[in-house]
GROMACS .gro file of C-alpha atoms in nm:
model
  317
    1UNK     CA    1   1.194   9.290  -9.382
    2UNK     CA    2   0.880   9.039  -9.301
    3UNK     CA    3   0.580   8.987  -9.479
    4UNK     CA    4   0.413   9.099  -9.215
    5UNK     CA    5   0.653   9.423  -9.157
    6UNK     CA    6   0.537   9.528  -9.486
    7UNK     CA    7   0.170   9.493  -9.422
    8UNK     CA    8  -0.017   9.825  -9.467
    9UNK     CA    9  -0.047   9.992  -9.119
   10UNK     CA   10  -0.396  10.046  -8.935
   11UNK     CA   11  -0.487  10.291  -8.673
   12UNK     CA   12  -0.733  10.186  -8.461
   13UNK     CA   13  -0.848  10.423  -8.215
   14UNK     CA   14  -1.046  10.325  -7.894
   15UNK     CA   15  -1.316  10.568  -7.719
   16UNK     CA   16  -1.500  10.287  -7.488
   17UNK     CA   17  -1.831  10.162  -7.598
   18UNK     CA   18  -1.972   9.808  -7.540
   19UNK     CA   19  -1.694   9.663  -7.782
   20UNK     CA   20  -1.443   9.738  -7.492
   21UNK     CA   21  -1.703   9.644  -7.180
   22UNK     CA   22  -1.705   9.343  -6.981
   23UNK     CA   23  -1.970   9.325  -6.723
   24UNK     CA   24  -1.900   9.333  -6.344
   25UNK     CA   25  -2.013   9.160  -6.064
   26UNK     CA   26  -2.298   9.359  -6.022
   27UNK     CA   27  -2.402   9.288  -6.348
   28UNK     CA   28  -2.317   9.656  -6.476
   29UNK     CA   29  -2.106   9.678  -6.819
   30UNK     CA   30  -1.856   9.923  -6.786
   31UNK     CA   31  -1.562   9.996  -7.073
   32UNK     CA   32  -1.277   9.825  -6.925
   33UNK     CA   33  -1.009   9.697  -7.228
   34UNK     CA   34  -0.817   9.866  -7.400
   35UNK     CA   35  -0.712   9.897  -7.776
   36UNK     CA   36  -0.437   9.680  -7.700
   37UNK     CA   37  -0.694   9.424  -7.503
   38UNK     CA   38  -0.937   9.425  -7.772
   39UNK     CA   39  -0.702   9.395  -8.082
   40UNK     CA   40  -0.566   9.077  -7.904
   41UNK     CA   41  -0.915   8.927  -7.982
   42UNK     CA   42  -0.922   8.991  -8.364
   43UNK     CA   43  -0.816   8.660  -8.551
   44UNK     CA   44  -0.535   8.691  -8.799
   45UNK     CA   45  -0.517   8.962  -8.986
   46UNK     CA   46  -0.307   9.070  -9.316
   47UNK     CA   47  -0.237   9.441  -9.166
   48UNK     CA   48  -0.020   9.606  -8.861
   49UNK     CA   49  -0.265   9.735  -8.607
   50UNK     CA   50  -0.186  10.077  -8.439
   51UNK     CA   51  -0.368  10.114  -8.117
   52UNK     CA   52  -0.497  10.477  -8.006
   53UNK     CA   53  -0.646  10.480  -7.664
   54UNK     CA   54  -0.817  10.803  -7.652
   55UNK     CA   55  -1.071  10.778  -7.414
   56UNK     CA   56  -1.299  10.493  -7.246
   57UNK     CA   57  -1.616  10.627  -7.247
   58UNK     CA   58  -1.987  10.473  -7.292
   59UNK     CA   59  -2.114  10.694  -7.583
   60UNK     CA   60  -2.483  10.754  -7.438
   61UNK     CA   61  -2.180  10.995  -7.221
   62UNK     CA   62  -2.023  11.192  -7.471
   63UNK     CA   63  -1.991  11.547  -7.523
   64UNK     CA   64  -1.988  11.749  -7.783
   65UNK     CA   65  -1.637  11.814  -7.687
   66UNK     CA   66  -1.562  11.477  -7.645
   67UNK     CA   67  -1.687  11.412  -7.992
   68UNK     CA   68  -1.469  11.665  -8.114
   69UNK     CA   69  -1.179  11.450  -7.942
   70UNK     CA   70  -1.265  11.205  -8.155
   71UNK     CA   71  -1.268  11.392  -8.489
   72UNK     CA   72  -0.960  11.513  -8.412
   73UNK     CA   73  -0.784  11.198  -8.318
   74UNK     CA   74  -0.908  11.077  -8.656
   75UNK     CA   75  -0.715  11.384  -8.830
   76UNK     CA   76  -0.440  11.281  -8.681
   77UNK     CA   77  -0.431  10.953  -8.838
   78UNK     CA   78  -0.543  11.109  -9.163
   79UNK     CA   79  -0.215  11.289  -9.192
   80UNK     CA   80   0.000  11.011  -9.094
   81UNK     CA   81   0.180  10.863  -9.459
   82UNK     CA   82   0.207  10.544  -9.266
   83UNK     CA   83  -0.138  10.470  -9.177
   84UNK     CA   84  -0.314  10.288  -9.478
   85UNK     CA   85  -0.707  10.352  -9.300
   86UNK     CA   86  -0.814  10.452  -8.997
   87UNK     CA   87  -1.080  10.261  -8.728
   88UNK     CA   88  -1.286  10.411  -8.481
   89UNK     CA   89  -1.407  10.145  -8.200
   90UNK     CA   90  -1.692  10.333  -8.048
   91UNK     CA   91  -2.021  10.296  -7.863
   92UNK     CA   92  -2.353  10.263  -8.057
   93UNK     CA   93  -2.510  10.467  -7.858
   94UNK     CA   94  -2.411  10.822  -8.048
   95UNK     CA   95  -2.209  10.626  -8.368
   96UNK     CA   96  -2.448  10.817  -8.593
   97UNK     CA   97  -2.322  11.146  -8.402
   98UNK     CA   98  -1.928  11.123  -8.392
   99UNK     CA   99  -1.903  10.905  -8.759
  100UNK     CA  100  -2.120  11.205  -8.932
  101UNK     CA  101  -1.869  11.469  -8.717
  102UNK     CA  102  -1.541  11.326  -8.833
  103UNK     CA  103  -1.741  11.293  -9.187
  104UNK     CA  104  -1.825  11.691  -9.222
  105UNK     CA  105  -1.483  11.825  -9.062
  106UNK     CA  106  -1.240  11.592  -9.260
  107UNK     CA  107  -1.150  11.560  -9.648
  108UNK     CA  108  -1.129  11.141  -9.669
  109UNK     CA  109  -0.828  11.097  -9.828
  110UNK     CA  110  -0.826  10.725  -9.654
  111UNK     CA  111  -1.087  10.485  -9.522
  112UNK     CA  112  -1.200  10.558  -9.241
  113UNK     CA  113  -1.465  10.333  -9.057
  114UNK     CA  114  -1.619  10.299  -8.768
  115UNK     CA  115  -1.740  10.008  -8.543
  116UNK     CA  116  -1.855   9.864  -8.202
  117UNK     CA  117  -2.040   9.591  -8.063
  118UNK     CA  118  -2.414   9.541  -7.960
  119UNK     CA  119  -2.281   9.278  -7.679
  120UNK     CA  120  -1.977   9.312  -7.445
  121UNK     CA  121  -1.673   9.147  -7.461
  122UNK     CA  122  -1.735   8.849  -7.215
  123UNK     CA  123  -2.110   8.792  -7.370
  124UNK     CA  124  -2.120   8.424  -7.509
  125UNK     CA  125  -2.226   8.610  -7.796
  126UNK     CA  126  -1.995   8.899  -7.846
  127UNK     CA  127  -1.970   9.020  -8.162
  128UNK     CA  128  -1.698   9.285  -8.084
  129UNK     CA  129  -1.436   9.050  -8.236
  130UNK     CA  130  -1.608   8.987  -8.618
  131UNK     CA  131  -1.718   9.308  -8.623
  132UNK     CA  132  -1.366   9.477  -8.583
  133UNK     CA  133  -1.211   9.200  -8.783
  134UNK     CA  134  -1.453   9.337  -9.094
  135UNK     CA  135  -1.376   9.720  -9.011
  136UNK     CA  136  -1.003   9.633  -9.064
  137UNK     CA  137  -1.101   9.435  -9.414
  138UNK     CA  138  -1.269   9.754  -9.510
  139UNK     CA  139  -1.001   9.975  -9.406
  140UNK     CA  140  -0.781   9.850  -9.646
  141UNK     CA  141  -0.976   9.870  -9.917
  142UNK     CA  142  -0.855  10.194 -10.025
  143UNK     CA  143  -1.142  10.215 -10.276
  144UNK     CA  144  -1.364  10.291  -9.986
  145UNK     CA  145  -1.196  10.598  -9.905
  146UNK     CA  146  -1.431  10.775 -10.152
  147UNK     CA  147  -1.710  10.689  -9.948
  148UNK     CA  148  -1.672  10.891  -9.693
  149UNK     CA  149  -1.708  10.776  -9.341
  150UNK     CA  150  -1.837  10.449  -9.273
  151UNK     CA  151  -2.001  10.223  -9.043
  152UNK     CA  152  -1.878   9.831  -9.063
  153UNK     CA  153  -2.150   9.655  -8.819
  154UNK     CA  154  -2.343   9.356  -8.824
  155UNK     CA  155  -2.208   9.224  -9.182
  156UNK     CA  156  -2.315   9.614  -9.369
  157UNK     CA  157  -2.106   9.861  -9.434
  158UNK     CA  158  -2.318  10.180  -9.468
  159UNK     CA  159  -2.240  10.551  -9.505
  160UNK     CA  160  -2.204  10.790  -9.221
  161UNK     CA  161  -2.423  11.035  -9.389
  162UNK     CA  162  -2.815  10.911  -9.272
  163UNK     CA  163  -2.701  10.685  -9.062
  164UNK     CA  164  -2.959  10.596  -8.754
  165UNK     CA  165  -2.927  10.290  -8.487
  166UNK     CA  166  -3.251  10.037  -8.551
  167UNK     CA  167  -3.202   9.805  -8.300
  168UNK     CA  168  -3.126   9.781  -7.952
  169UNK     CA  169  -3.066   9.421  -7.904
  170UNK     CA  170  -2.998   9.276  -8.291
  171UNK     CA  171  -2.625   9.218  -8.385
  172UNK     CA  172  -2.731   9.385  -8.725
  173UNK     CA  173  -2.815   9.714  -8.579
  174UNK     CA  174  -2.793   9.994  -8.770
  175UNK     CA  175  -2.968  10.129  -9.156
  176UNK     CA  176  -2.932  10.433  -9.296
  177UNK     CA  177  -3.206  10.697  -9.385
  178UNK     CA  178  -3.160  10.726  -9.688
  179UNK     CA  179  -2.820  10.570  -9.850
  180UNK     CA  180  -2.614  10.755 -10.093
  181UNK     CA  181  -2.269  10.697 -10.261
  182UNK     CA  182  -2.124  10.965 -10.069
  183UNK     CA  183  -2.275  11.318  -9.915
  184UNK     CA  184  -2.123  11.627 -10.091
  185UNK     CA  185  -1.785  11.705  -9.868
  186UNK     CA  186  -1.835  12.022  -9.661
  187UNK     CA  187  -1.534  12.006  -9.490
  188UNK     CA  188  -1.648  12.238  -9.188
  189UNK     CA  189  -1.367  12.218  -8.970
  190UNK     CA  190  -1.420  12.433  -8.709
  191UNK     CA  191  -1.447  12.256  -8.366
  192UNK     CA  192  -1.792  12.205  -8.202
  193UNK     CA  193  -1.666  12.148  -7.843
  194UNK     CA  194  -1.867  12.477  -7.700
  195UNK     CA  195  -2.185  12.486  -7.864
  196UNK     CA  196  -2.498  12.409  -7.717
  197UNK     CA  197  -2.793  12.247  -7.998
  198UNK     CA  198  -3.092  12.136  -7.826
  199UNK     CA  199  -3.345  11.851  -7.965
  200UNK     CA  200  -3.665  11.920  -7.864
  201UNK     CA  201  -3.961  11.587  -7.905
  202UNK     CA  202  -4.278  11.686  -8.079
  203UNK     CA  203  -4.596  11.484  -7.981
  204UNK     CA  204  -4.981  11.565  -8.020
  205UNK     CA  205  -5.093  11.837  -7.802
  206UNK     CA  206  -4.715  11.928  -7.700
  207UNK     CA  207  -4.624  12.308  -7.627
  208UNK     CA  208  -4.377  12.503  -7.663
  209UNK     CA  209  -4.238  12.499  -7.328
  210UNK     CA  210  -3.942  12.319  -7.438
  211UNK     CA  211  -3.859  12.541  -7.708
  212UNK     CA  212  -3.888  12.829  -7.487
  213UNK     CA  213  -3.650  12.688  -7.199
  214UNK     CA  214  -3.395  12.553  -7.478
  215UNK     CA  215  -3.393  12.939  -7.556
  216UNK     CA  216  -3.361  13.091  -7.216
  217UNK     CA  217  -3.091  12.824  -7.148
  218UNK     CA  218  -2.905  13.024  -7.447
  219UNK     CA  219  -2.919  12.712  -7.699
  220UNK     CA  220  -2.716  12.786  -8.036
  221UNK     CA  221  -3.008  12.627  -8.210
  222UNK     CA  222  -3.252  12.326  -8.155
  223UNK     CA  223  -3.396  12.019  -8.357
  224UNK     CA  224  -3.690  11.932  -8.367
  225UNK     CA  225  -3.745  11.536  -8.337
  226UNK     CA  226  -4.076  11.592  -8.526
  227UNK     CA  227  -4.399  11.397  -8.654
  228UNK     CA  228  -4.441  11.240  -9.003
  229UNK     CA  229  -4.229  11.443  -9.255
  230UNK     CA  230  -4.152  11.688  -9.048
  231UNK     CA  231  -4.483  11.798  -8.875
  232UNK     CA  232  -4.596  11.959  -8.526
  233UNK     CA  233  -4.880  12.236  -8.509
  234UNK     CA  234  -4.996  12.590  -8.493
  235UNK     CA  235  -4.816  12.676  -8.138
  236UNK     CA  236  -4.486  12.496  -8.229
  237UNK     CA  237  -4.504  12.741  -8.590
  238UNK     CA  238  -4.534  13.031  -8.358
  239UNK     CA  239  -4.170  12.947  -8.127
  240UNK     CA  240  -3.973  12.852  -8.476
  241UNK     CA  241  -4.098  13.231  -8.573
  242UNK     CA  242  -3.985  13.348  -8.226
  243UNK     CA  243  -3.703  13.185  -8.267
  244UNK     CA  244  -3.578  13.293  -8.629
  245UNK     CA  245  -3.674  13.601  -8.502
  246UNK     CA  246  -3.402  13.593  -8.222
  247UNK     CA  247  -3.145  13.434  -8.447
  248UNK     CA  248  -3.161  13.082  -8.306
  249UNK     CA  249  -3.146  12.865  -8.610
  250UNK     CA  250  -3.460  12.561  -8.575
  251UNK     CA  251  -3.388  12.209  -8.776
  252UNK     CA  252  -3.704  12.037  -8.827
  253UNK     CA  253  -3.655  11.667  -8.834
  254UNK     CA  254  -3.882  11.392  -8.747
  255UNK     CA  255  -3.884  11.053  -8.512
  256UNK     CA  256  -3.973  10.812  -8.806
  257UNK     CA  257  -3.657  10.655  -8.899
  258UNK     CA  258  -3.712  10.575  -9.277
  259UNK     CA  259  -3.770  10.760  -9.582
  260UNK     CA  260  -3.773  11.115  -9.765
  261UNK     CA  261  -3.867  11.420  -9.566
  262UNK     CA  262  -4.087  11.650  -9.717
  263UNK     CA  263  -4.230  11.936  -9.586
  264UNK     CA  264  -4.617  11.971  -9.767
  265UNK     CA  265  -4.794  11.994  -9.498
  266UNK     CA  266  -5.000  12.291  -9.363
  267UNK     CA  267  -5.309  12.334  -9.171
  268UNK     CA  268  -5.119  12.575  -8.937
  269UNK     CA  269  -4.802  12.351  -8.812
  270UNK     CA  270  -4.743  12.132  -9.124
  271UNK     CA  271  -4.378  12.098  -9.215
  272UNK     CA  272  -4.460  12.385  -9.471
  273UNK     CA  273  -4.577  12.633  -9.196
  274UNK     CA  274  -4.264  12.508  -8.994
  275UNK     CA  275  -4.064  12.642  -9.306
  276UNK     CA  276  -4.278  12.934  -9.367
  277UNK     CA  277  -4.190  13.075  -8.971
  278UNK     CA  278  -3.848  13.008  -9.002
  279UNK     CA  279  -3.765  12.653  -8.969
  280UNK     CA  280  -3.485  12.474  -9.159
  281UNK     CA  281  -3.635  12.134  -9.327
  282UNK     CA  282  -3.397  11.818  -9.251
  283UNK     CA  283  -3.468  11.610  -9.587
  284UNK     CA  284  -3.263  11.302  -9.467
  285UNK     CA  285  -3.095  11.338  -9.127
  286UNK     CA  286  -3.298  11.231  -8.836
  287UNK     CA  287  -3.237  11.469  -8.478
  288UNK     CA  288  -2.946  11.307  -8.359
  289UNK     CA  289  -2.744  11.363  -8.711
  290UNK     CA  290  -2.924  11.721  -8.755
  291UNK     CA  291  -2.814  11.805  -8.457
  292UNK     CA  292  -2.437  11.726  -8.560
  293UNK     CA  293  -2.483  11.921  -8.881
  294UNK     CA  294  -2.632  12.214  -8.761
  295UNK     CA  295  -2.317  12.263  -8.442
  296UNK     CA  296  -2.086  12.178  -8.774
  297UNK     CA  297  -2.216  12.419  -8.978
  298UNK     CA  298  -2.267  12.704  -8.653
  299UNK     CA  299  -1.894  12.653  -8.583
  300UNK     CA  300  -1.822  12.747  -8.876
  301UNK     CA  301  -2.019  13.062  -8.921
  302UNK     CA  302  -2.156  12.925  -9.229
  303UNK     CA  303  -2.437  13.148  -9.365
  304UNK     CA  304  -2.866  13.098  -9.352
  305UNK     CA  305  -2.832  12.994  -9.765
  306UNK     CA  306  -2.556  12.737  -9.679
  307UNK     CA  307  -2.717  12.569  -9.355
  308UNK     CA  308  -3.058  12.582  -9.554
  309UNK     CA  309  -2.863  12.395  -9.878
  310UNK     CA  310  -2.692  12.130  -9.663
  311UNK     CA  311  -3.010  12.040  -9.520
  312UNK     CA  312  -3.119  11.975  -9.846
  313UNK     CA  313  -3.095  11.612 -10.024
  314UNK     CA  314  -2.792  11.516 -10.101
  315UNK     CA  315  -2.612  11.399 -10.395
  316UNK     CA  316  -2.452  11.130 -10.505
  317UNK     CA  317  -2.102  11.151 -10.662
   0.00000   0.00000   0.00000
């Protein structure tokens, strides 16, 4: 047998995304290579490379269901003794969505990253290639298993767990919220596929029109991309009452990317009231990661006490 026949086995599973784009002649990037295409352009490597084309799919498109595609391809691999770690090429679009998904419904028992590309394939400056090429280091780094999902991009490798995109036109585009060693394992593994969760935008002097139509349009339960620490005002504390009262679970998170979220504030629609009428207080993930969270934990019939303790900060271990 080869040196190379004995290398530790990768899986690296395709969904679309700018890594696998090349732009047409209308100027319009579309996902158009496949795993095979795109692990053709990875220099050498010290590992066998698995391709999984699963979908090709710009992320700003995916589904809920689609997600859960993902998550479960990613099992898949999981139970495989032959596969050493696991890499998801995906868009950057929803990365923070689908990474934190296959984070909540899986126990890690082997890296599994996650990566993409801010620039298509045929940019002069396409960083699809380095970026892969540094998922598939830290794939077989088996140490990084008990991390927990993660995100190689841009030269960081960063948790799944508070993970939000910063830039949209930076190579180096992604930071987390609030980085720990690992979020406690929840392992909520019912699928998400047919839930509805809403995000709903505060701003000053918004309503609650929103609110109300996420409700008549039977939402399983809505973020709110708040203000501050998780602020909105007197008529937004009155739907998050109207909606606890109905049974339709309300996240509050907020729109500013860094930091803590603490909910101190009052005055009628401080992050406090929000609480006081109902609301669930997001201490680290922003909307698009709430909203993952909260379908997770819906799916899985978890209990008020258990949705309001994962919300909570978590810990390191």
């Amino acid at each position: 047998m080869s040196g190379q026949d004995k290398a530790p086995l990768v899986a690296v599973i395709a969904t679309g995304g700018t890594i696998a784009s090349r732009r047409g002649v209308d100027g319009v990037s579309t996902p158009s290579l496949s795993g095979e295409d795109l692990l053709s352009l990875v220099p050498q490597v010290t590992a066998r490379l698995k391709p999984v084309d699963l979908m090709a799919k710009d992320s700003s498109s995916l589904t809920l269901a689609d997600m859960q595609r993902i998550s479960d391809a990613v099992g898949v691999e999981l139970n495989d003794p032959a596969v050493a770690g696991v890499i998801v090429l995906h868009g950057t679009d929803a990365m923070e969505e689908s990474s934190l998904l296959v984070h909540l419904q899986h126990v890690i028992t082997k890296p599994v990253v996650f990566t993409g590309a801010q620039f298509t394939a045929d940019h002069p400056d396409a960083d699809g290639p380095a970026n892969l090429a540094k998922a598939i280091e830290t794939a077989l780094d088996r140490e990084n298993a008990a991390k927990g999902v993660l995100l190689s991009f841009g030269g960081r490798c960063l948790p799944a767990w508070g993970l939000y995109k910063l830039s949209a036109d930076e190579a180096d585009a992604f930071r987390s919220a609030r980085p720990v060693a690992r979020a406690a394992a929840l392992n909520l593994v019912a699928p998400v596929a047919d839930l509805r969760i809403d995000i709903v935008a505060i701003y000053p002097g918004c309503d609650a029109t929103h609110i109300a139509a996420s409700l008549q349009a039977g939402a399983d339960g809505i973020v709110l991309a708040a203000l501050g620490s998780g602020n909105a005002n007197p008529g937004i504390a009155v739907a998050v009452k109207r909606c606890a009262e109905r049974g339709v679970p309300v996240v509050v998170s907020s729109r500013v990317p860094e930091g803590l979220l603490v909910a101190s504030y009052g005055g009628g629609g401080g992050g406090y009231d929000l609480v006081a009428a109902g609301g669930v207080h997001s201490s680290t993930l922003r909307p698009g990661q709430a909203r993952i969270l909260l379908a997770a934990l819906l799916a899985n019939n978890s209990p008020a006490e258990t949705i309001l303790s994962a919300f909570g900060e978590p810990h390191s271990h």
